[in-house]
Short mmCIF file of C-alpha atoms and ligand atoms in Angstrom, two decimals:
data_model
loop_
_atom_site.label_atom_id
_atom_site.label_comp_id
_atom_site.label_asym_id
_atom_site.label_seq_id
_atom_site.Cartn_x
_atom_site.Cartn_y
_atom_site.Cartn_z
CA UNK A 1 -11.84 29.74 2.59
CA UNK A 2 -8.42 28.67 2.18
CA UNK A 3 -7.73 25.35 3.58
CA UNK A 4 -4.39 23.09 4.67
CA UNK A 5 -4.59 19.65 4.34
CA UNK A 6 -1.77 17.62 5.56
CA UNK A 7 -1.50 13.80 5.44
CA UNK A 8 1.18 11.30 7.26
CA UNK A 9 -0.67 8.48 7.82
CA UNK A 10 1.67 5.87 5.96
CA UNK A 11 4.72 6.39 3.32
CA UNK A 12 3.63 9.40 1.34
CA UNK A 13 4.36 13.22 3.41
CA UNK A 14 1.57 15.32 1.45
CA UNK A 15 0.43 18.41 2.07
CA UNK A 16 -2.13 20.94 -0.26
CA UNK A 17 -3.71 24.50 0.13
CA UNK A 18 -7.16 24.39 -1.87
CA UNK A 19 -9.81 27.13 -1.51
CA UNK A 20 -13.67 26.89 -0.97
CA UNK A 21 -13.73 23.41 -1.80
CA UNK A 22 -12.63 21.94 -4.92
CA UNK A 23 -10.12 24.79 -6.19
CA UNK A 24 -6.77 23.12 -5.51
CA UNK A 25 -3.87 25.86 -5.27
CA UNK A 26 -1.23 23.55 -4.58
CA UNK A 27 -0.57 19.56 -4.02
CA UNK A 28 2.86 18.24 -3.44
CA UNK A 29 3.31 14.72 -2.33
CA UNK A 30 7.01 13.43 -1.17
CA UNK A 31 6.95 9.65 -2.03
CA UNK A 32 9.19 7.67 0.76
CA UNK A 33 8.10 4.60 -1.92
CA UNK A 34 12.00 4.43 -3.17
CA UNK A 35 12.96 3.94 0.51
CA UNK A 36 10.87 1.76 1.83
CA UNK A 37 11.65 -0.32 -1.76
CA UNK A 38 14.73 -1.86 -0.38
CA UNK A 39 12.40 -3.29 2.50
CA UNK A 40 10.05 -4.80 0.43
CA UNK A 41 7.14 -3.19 2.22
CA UNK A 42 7.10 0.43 4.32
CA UNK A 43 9.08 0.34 7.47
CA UNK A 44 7.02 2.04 9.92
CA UNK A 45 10.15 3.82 12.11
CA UNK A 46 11.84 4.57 8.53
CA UNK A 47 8.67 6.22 7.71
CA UNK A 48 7.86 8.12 11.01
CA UNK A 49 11.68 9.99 10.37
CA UNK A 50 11.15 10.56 7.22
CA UNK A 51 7.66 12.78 7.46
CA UNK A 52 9.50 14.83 10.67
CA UNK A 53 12.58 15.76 8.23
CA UNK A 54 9.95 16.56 5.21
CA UNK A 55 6.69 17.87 7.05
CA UNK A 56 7.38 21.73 7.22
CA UNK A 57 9.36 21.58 3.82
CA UNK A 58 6.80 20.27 2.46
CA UNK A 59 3.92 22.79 3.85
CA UNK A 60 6.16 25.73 2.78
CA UNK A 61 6.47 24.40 -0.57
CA UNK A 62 2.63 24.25 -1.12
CA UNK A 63 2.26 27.88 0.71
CA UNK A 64 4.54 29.14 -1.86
CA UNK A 65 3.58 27.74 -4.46
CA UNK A 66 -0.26 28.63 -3.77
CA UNK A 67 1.08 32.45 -3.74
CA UNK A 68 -0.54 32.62 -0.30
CA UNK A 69 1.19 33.90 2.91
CA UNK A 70 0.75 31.25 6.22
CA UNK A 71 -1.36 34.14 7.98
CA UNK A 72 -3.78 33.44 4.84
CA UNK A 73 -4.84 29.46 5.76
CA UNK A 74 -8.66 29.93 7.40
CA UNK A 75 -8.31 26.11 8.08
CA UNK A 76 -6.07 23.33 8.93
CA UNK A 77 -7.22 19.49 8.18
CA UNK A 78 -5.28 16.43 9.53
CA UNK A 79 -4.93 12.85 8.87
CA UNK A 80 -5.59 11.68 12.52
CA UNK A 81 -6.28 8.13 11.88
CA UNK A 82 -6.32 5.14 11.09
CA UNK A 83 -2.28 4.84 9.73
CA UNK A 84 0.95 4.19 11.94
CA UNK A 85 0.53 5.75 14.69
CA UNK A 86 4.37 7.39 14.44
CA UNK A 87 3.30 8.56 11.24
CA UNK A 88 0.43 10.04 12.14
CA UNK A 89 1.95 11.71 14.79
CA UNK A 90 4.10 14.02 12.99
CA UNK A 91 1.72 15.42 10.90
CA UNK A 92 -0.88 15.46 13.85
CA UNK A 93 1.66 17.22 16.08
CA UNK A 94 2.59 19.24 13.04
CA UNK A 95 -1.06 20.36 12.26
CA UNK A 96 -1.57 20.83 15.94
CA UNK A 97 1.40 23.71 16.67
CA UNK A 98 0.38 25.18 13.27
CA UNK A 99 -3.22 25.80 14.51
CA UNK A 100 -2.59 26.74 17.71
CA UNK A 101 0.21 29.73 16.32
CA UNK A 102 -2.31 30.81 13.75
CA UNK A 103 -5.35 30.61 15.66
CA UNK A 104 -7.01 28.78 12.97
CA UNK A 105 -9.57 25.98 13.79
CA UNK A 106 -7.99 22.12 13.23
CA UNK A 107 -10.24 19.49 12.05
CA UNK A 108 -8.77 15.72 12.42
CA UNK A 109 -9.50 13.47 9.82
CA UNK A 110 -10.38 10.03 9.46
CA UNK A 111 -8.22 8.79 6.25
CA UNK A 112 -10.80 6.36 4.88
CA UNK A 113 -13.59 9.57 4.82
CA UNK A 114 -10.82 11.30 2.92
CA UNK A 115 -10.26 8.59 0.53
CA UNK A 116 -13.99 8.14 0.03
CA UNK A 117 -14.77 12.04 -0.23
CA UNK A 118 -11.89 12.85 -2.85
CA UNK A 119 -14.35 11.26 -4.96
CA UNK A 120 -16.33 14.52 -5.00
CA UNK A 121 -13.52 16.58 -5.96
CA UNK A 122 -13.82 16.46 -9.78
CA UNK A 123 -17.53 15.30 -9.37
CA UNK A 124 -20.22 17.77 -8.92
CA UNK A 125 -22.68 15.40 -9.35
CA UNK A 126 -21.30 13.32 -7.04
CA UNK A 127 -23.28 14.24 -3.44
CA UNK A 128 -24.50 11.99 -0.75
CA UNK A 129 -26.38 9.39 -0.49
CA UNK A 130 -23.87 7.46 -2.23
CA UNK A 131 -22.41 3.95 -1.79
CA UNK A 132 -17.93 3.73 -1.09
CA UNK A 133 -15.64 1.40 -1.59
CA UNK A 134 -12.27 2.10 -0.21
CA UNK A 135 -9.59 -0.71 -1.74
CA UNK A 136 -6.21 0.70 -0.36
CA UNK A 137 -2.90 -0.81 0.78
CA UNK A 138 -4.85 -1.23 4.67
CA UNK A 139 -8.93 -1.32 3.21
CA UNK A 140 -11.05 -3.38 1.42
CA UNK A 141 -14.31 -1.25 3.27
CA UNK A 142 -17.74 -0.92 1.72
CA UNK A 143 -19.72 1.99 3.10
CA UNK A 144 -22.96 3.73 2.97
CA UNK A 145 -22.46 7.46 3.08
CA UNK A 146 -25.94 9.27 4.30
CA UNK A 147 -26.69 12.97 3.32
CA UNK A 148 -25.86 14.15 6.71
CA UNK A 149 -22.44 12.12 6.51
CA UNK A 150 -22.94 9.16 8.25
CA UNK A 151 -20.65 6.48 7.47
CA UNK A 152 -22.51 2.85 7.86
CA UNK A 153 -19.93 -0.26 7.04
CA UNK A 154 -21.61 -2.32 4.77
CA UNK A 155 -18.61 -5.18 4.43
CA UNK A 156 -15.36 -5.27 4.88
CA UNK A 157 -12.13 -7.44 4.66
CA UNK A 158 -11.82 -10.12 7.50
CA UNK A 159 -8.04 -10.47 6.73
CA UNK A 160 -5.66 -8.83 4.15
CA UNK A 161 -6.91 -5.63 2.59
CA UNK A 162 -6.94 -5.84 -1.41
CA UNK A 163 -3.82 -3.61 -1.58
CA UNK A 164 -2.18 -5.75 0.38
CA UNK A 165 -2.65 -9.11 -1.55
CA UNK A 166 -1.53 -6.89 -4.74
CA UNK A 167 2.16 -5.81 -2.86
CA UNK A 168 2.32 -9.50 -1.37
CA UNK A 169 1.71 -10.86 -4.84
CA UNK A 170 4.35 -8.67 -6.77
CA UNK A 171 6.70 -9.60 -3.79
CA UNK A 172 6.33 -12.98 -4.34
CA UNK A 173 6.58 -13.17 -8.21
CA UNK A 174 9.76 -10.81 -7.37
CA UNK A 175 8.40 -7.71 -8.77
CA UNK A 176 9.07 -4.29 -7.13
CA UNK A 177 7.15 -2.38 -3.94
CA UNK A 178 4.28 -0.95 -4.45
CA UNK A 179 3.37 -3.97 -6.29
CA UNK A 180 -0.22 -2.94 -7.95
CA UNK A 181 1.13 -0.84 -10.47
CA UNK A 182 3.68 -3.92 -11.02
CA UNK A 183 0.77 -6.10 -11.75
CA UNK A 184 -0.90 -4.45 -13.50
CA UNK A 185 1.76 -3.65 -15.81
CA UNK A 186 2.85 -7.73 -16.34
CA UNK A 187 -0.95 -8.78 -16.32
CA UNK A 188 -1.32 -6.69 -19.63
CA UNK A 189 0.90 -9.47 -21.15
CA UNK A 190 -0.72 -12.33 -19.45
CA UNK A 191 -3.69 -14.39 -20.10
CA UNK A 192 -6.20 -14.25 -17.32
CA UNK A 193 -8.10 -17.11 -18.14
CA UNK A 194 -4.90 -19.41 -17.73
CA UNK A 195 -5.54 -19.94 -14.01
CA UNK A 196 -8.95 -19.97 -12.15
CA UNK A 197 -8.92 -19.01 -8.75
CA UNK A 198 -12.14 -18.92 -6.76
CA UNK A 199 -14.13 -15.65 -5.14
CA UNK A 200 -13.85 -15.98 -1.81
CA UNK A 201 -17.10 -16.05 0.93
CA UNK A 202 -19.16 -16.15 -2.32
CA UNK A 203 -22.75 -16.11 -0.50
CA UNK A 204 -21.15 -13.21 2.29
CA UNK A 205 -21.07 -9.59 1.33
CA UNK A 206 -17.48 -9.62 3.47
CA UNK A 207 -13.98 -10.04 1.69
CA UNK A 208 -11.19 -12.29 2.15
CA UNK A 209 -8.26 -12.28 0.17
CA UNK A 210 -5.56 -14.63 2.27
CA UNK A 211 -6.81 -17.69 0.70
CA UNK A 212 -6.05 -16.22 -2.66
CA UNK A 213 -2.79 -14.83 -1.64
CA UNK A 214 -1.63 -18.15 -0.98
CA UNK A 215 -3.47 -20.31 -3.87
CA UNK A 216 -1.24 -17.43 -6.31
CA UNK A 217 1.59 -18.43 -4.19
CA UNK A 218 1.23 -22.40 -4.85
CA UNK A 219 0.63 -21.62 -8.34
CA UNK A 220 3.74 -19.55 -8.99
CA UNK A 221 5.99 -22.44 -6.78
CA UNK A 222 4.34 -25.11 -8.97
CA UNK A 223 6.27 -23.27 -11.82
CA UNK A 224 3.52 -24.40 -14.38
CA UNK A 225 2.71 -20.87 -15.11
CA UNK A 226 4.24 -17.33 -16.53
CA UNK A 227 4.46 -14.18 -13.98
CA UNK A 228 2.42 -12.87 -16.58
CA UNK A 229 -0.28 -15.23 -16.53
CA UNK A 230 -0.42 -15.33 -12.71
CA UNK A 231 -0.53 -11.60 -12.56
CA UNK A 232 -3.51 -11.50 -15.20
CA UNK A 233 -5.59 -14.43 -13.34
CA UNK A 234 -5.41 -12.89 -10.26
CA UNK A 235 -6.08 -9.07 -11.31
CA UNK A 236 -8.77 -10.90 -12.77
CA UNK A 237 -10.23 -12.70 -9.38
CA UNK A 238 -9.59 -9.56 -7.47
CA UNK A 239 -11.88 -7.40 -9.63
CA UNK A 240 -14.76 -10.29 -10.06
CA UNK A 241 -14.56 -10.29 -6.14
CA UNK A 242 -15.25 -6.68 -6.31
CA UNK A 243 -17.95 -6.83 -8.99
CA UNK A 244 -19.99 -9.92 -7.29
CA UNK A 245 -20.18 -8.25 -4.00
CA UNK A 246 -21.07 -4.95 -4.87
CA UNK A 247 -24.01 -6.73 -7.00
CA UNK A 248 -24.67 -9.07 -3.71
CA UNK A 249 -24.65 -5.75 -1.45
CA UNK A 250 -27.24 -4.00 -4.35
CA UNK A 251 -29.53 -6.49 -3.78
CA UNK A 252 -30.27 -5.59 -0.33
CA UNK A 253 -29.97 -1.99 -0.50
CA UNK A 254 -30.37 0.47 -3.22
CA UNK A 255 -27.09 1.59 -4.70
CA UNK A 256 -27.59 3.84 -7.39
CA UNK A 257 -24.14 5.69 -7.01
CA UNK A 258 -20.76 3.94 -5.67
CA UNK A 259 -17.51 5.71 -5.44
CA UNK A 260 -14.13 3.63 -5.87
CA UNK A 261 -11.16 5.22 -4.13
CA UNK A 262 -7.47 4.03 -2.31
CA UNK A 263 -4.78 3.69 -4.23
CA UNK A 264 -6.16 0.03 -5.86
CA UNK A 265 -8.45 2.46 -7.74
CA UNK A 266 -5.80 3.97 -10.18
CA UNK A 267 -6.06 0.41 -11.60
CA UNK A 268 -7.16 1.11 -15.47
CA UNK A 269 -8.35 -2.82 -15.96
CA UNK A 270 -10.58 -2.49 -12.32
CA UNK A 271 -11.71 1.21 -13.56
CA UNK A 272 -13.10 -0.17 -17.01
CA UNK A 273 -14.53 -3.37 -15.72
CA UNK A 274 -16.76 -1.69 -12.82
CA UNK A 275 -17.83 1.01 -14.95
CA UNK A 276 -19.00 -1.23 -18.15
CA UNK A 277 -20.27 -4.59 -15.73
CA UNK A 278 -21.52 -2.22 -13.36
CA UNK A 279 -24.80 -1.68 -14.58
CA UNK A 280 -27.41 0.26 -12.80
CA UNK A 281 -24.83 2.12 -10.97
CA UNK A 282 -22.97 5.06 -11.76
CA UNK A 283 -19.70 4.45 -10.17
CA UNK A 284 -17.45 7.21 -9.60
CA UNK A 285 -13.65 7.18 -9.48
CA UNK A 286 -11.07 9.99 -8.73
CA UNK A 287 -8.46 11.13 -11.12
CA UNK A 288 -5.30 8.82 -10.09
CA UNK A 289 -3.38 11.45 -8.53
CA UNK A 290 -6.32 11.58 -5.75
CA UNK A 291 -6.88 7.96 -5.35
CA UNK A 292 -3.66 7.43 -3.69
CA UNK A 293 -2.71 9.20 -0.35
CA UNK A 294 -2.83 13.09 -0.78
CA UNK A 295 -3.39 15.87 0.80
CA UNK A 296 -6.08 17.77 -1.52
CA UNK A 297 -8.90 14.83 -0.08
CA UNK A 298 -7.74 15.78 3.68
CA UNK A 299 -8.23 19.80 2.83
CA UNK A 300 -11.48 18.94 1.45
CA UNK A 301 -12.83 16.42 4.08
CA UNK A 302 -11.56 19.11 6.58
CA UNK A 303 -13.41 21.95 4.45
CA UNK A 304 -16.93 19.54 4.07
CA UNK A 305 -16.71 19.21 7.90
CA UNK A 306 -16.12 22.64 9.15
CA UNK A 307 -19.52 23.65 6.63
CA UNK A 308 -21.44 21.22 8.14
CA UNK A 309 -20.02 21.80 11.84
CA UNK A 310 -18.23 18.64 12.51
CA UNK A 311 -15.67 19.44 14.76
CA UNK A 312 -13.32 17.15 17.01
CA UNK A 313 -11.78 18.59 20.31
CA UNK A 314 -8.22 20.37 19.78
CA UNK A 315 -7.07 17.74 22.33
CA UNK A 316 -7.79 14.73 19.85
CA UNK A 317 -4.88 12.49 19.33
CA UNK A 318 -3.88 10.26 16.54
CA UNK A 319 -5.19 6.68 16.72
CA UNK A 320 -3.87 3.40 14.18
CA UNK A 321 -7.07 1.94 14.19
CA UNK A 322 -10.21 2.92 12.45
CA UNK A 323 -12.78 3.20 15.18
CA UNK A 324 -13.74 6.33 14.95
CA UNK A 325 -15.03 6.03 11.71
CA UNK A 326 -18.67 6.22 12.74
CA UNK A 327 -17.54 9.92 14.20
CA UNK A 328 -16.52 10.93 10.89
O1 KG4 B 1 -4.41 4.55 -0.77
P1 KG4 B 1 -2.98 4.17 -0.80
O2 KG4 B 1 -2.00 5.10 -1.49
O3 KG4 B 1 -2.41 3.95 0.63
C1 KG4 B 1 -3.12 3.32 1.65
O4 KG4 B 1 -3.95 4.01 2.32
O5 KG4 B 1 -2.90 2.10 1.78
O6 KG4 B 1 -2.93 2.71 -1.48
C2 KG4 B 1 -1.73 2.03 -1.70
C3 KG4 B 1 -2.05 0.68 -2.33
C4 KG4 B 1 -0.84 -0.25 -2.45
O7 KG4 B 1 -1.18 -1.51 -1.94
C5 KG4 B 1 -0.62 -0.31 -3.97
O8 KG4 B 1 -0.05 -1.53 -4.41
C6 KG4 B 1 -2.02 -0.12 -4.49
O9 KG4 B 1 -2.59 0.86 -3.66
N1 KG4 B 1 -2.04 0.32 -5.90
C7 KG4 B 1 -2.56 -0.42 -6.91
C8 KG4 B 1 -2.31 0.29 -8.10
N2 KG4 B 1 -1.67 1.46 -7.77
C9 KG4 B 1 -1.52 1.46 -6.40
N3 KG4 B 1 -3.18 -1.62 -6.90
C10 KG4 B 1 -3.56 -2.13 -8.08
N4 KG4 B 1 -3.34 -1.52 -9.27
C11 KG4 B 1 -2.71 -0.30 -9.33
N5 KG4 B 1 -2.50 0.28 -10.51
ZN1 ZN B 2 -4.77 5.64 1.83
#
């Protein structure tokens, strides 16, 4: 079954053709990252006109390059929420008048299932039950997937998503946008042990990272310490944070598999920490290229969905909040 999947929901216009599943014919992603740089953050009007000029170049690119004709796509999967909602709107729209010419069903897709499913994509043994963390630029969400597909929230962030606190960070210590790879990258010459900032909500399996955001703030005005220190102490607070509430979450329910995905997950210090101080879990991370926003994980939500029958009305619209999550 050859399957579209298109994805607008923030800065990144992606688009893929995979078939039956996990063979991926073609991924392109247009990065608007160098344009929103300039902004210091993504500019959500900037954004929307950017996916309309770069939406059907983009799907023609991946049709060709798949060696496929458009009369060959058996499915179309969108990115229908959560994002900015003029984002998601042009692919949505997009996905929408494709379907409708072709005749082909359209499944909508809730981004944070697509982030947590790409983890199955180069993992066969990777099935539900499972455990999912999403850490993204808008998440910090800790789910329990069921067989059937059930998402239950476990915990999530009661202020600014992990993603977040790593761009707000860089900005601050005047690195560049997106700031996690920037961090990462000065931490590597830092010492983390020079500062130590505190996990937040220690005894709740809930995150909060605003605190943090502004003790690294007061640290780096205090100018007692190097951006490289500062970066390393709190790369280093952000993954214990991750690491004690997974372990507070495992001892109320049994989490023998956890899958790490957003873009937070291409970090290579996080990756090795939660797989060595993991233990009793197998924790499961996509390559790089899927943790951040792509189109291959909305084809193969869309693809997982139309097997097991999960449809949503042609008539569904694009929403910037999450709610529907428990649909999907
Ligand atoms: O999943 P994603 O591409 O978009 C959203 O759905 O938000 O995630 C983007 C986020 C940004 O906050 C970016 O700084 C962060 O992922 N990120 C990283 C790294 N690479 C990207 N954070 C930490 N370390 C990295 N290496
Ligand atoms: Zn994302």
């Amino acid at each position: 079954m050859i399957t579209l999947g298109i994805e607008t929901s923030c800065d990144e216009t992606s688009a893929s053709i995979i078939d039956s599943g996990k063979n991926i014919l073609s991924a392109k992603i247009f990065s608007q990252a160098d344009i929103h740089k300039k902004f210091g953050g993504v500019v959500p009007e900037v954004a929307s006109r950017n996916h309309a000029l770069k939406i059907r170049p983009i799907v023609e690119e991946v049709i060709n390059d798949a060696k496929i004709s458009v009369n060959d796509i058996d499915l179309i999967g969108v990115t229908n929420s959560p994002g900015l909602i003029g984002a998601l709107f042009v692919g949505v729209s997009f996905a929408k008048g494709l379907s409708y010419t072709l005749k082909k069903p359209l499944i909508p897709v809730n981004h944070l299932t697509a982030h947590i499913l790409s983890g199955e994509i180069e993992n066969d043994d990777l099935t539900p039950p499972y455990a999912a963390l999403v850490i993204s630029g808008g998440h910090t969400h800790l789910f329990h997937v069921s067989k059937s597909y059930a998402f239950t929230l476990i915990s999530k962030t009661i202020d600014d998503a992990i993603g977040e606190t790593f761009d707000k960070v860089s900005k601050t210590l005047g690195f560049g946008y997106p700031g996690g790879p920037e961090i990462e990258k000065n931490a590597s010459f830092g010492d983390e042990t020079k500062i130590n900032y505190p996990i937040a909500m220690k005894n709740e399996l809930n995150f909060s990272f605003s605190g943090l955001k502004t003790s690294v703030i007061n640290s780096y005005n205090s100018e007692k310490y190097t951006k490289e220190d500062i970066s390393a102490s709190f790369q280093k607070i952000a993954v214990d944070t991750i690491i004690h509430k997974i372990r507070l979450a495992s001892e109320t329910q049994k989490i023998s598999k956890l899958v790490v995905a957003g873009g937070v997950a291409c970090n290579g210090y996080l990756r090795k920490r939660l797989q060595s101080e993991l233990k009793n879990i197998r924790v499961f991370f996509p390559s790089k290229g899927l943790c951040t926003d792509n189109g291959v994980m909305v084809a193969y939500t869309a693809y997982q969905f139309f097997n097991k029958r999960i449809f949503m009305g042609f008539n569904s619209k694009a929403f910037d909040r999450d709610e529907n999550i428990k649909l999907f």
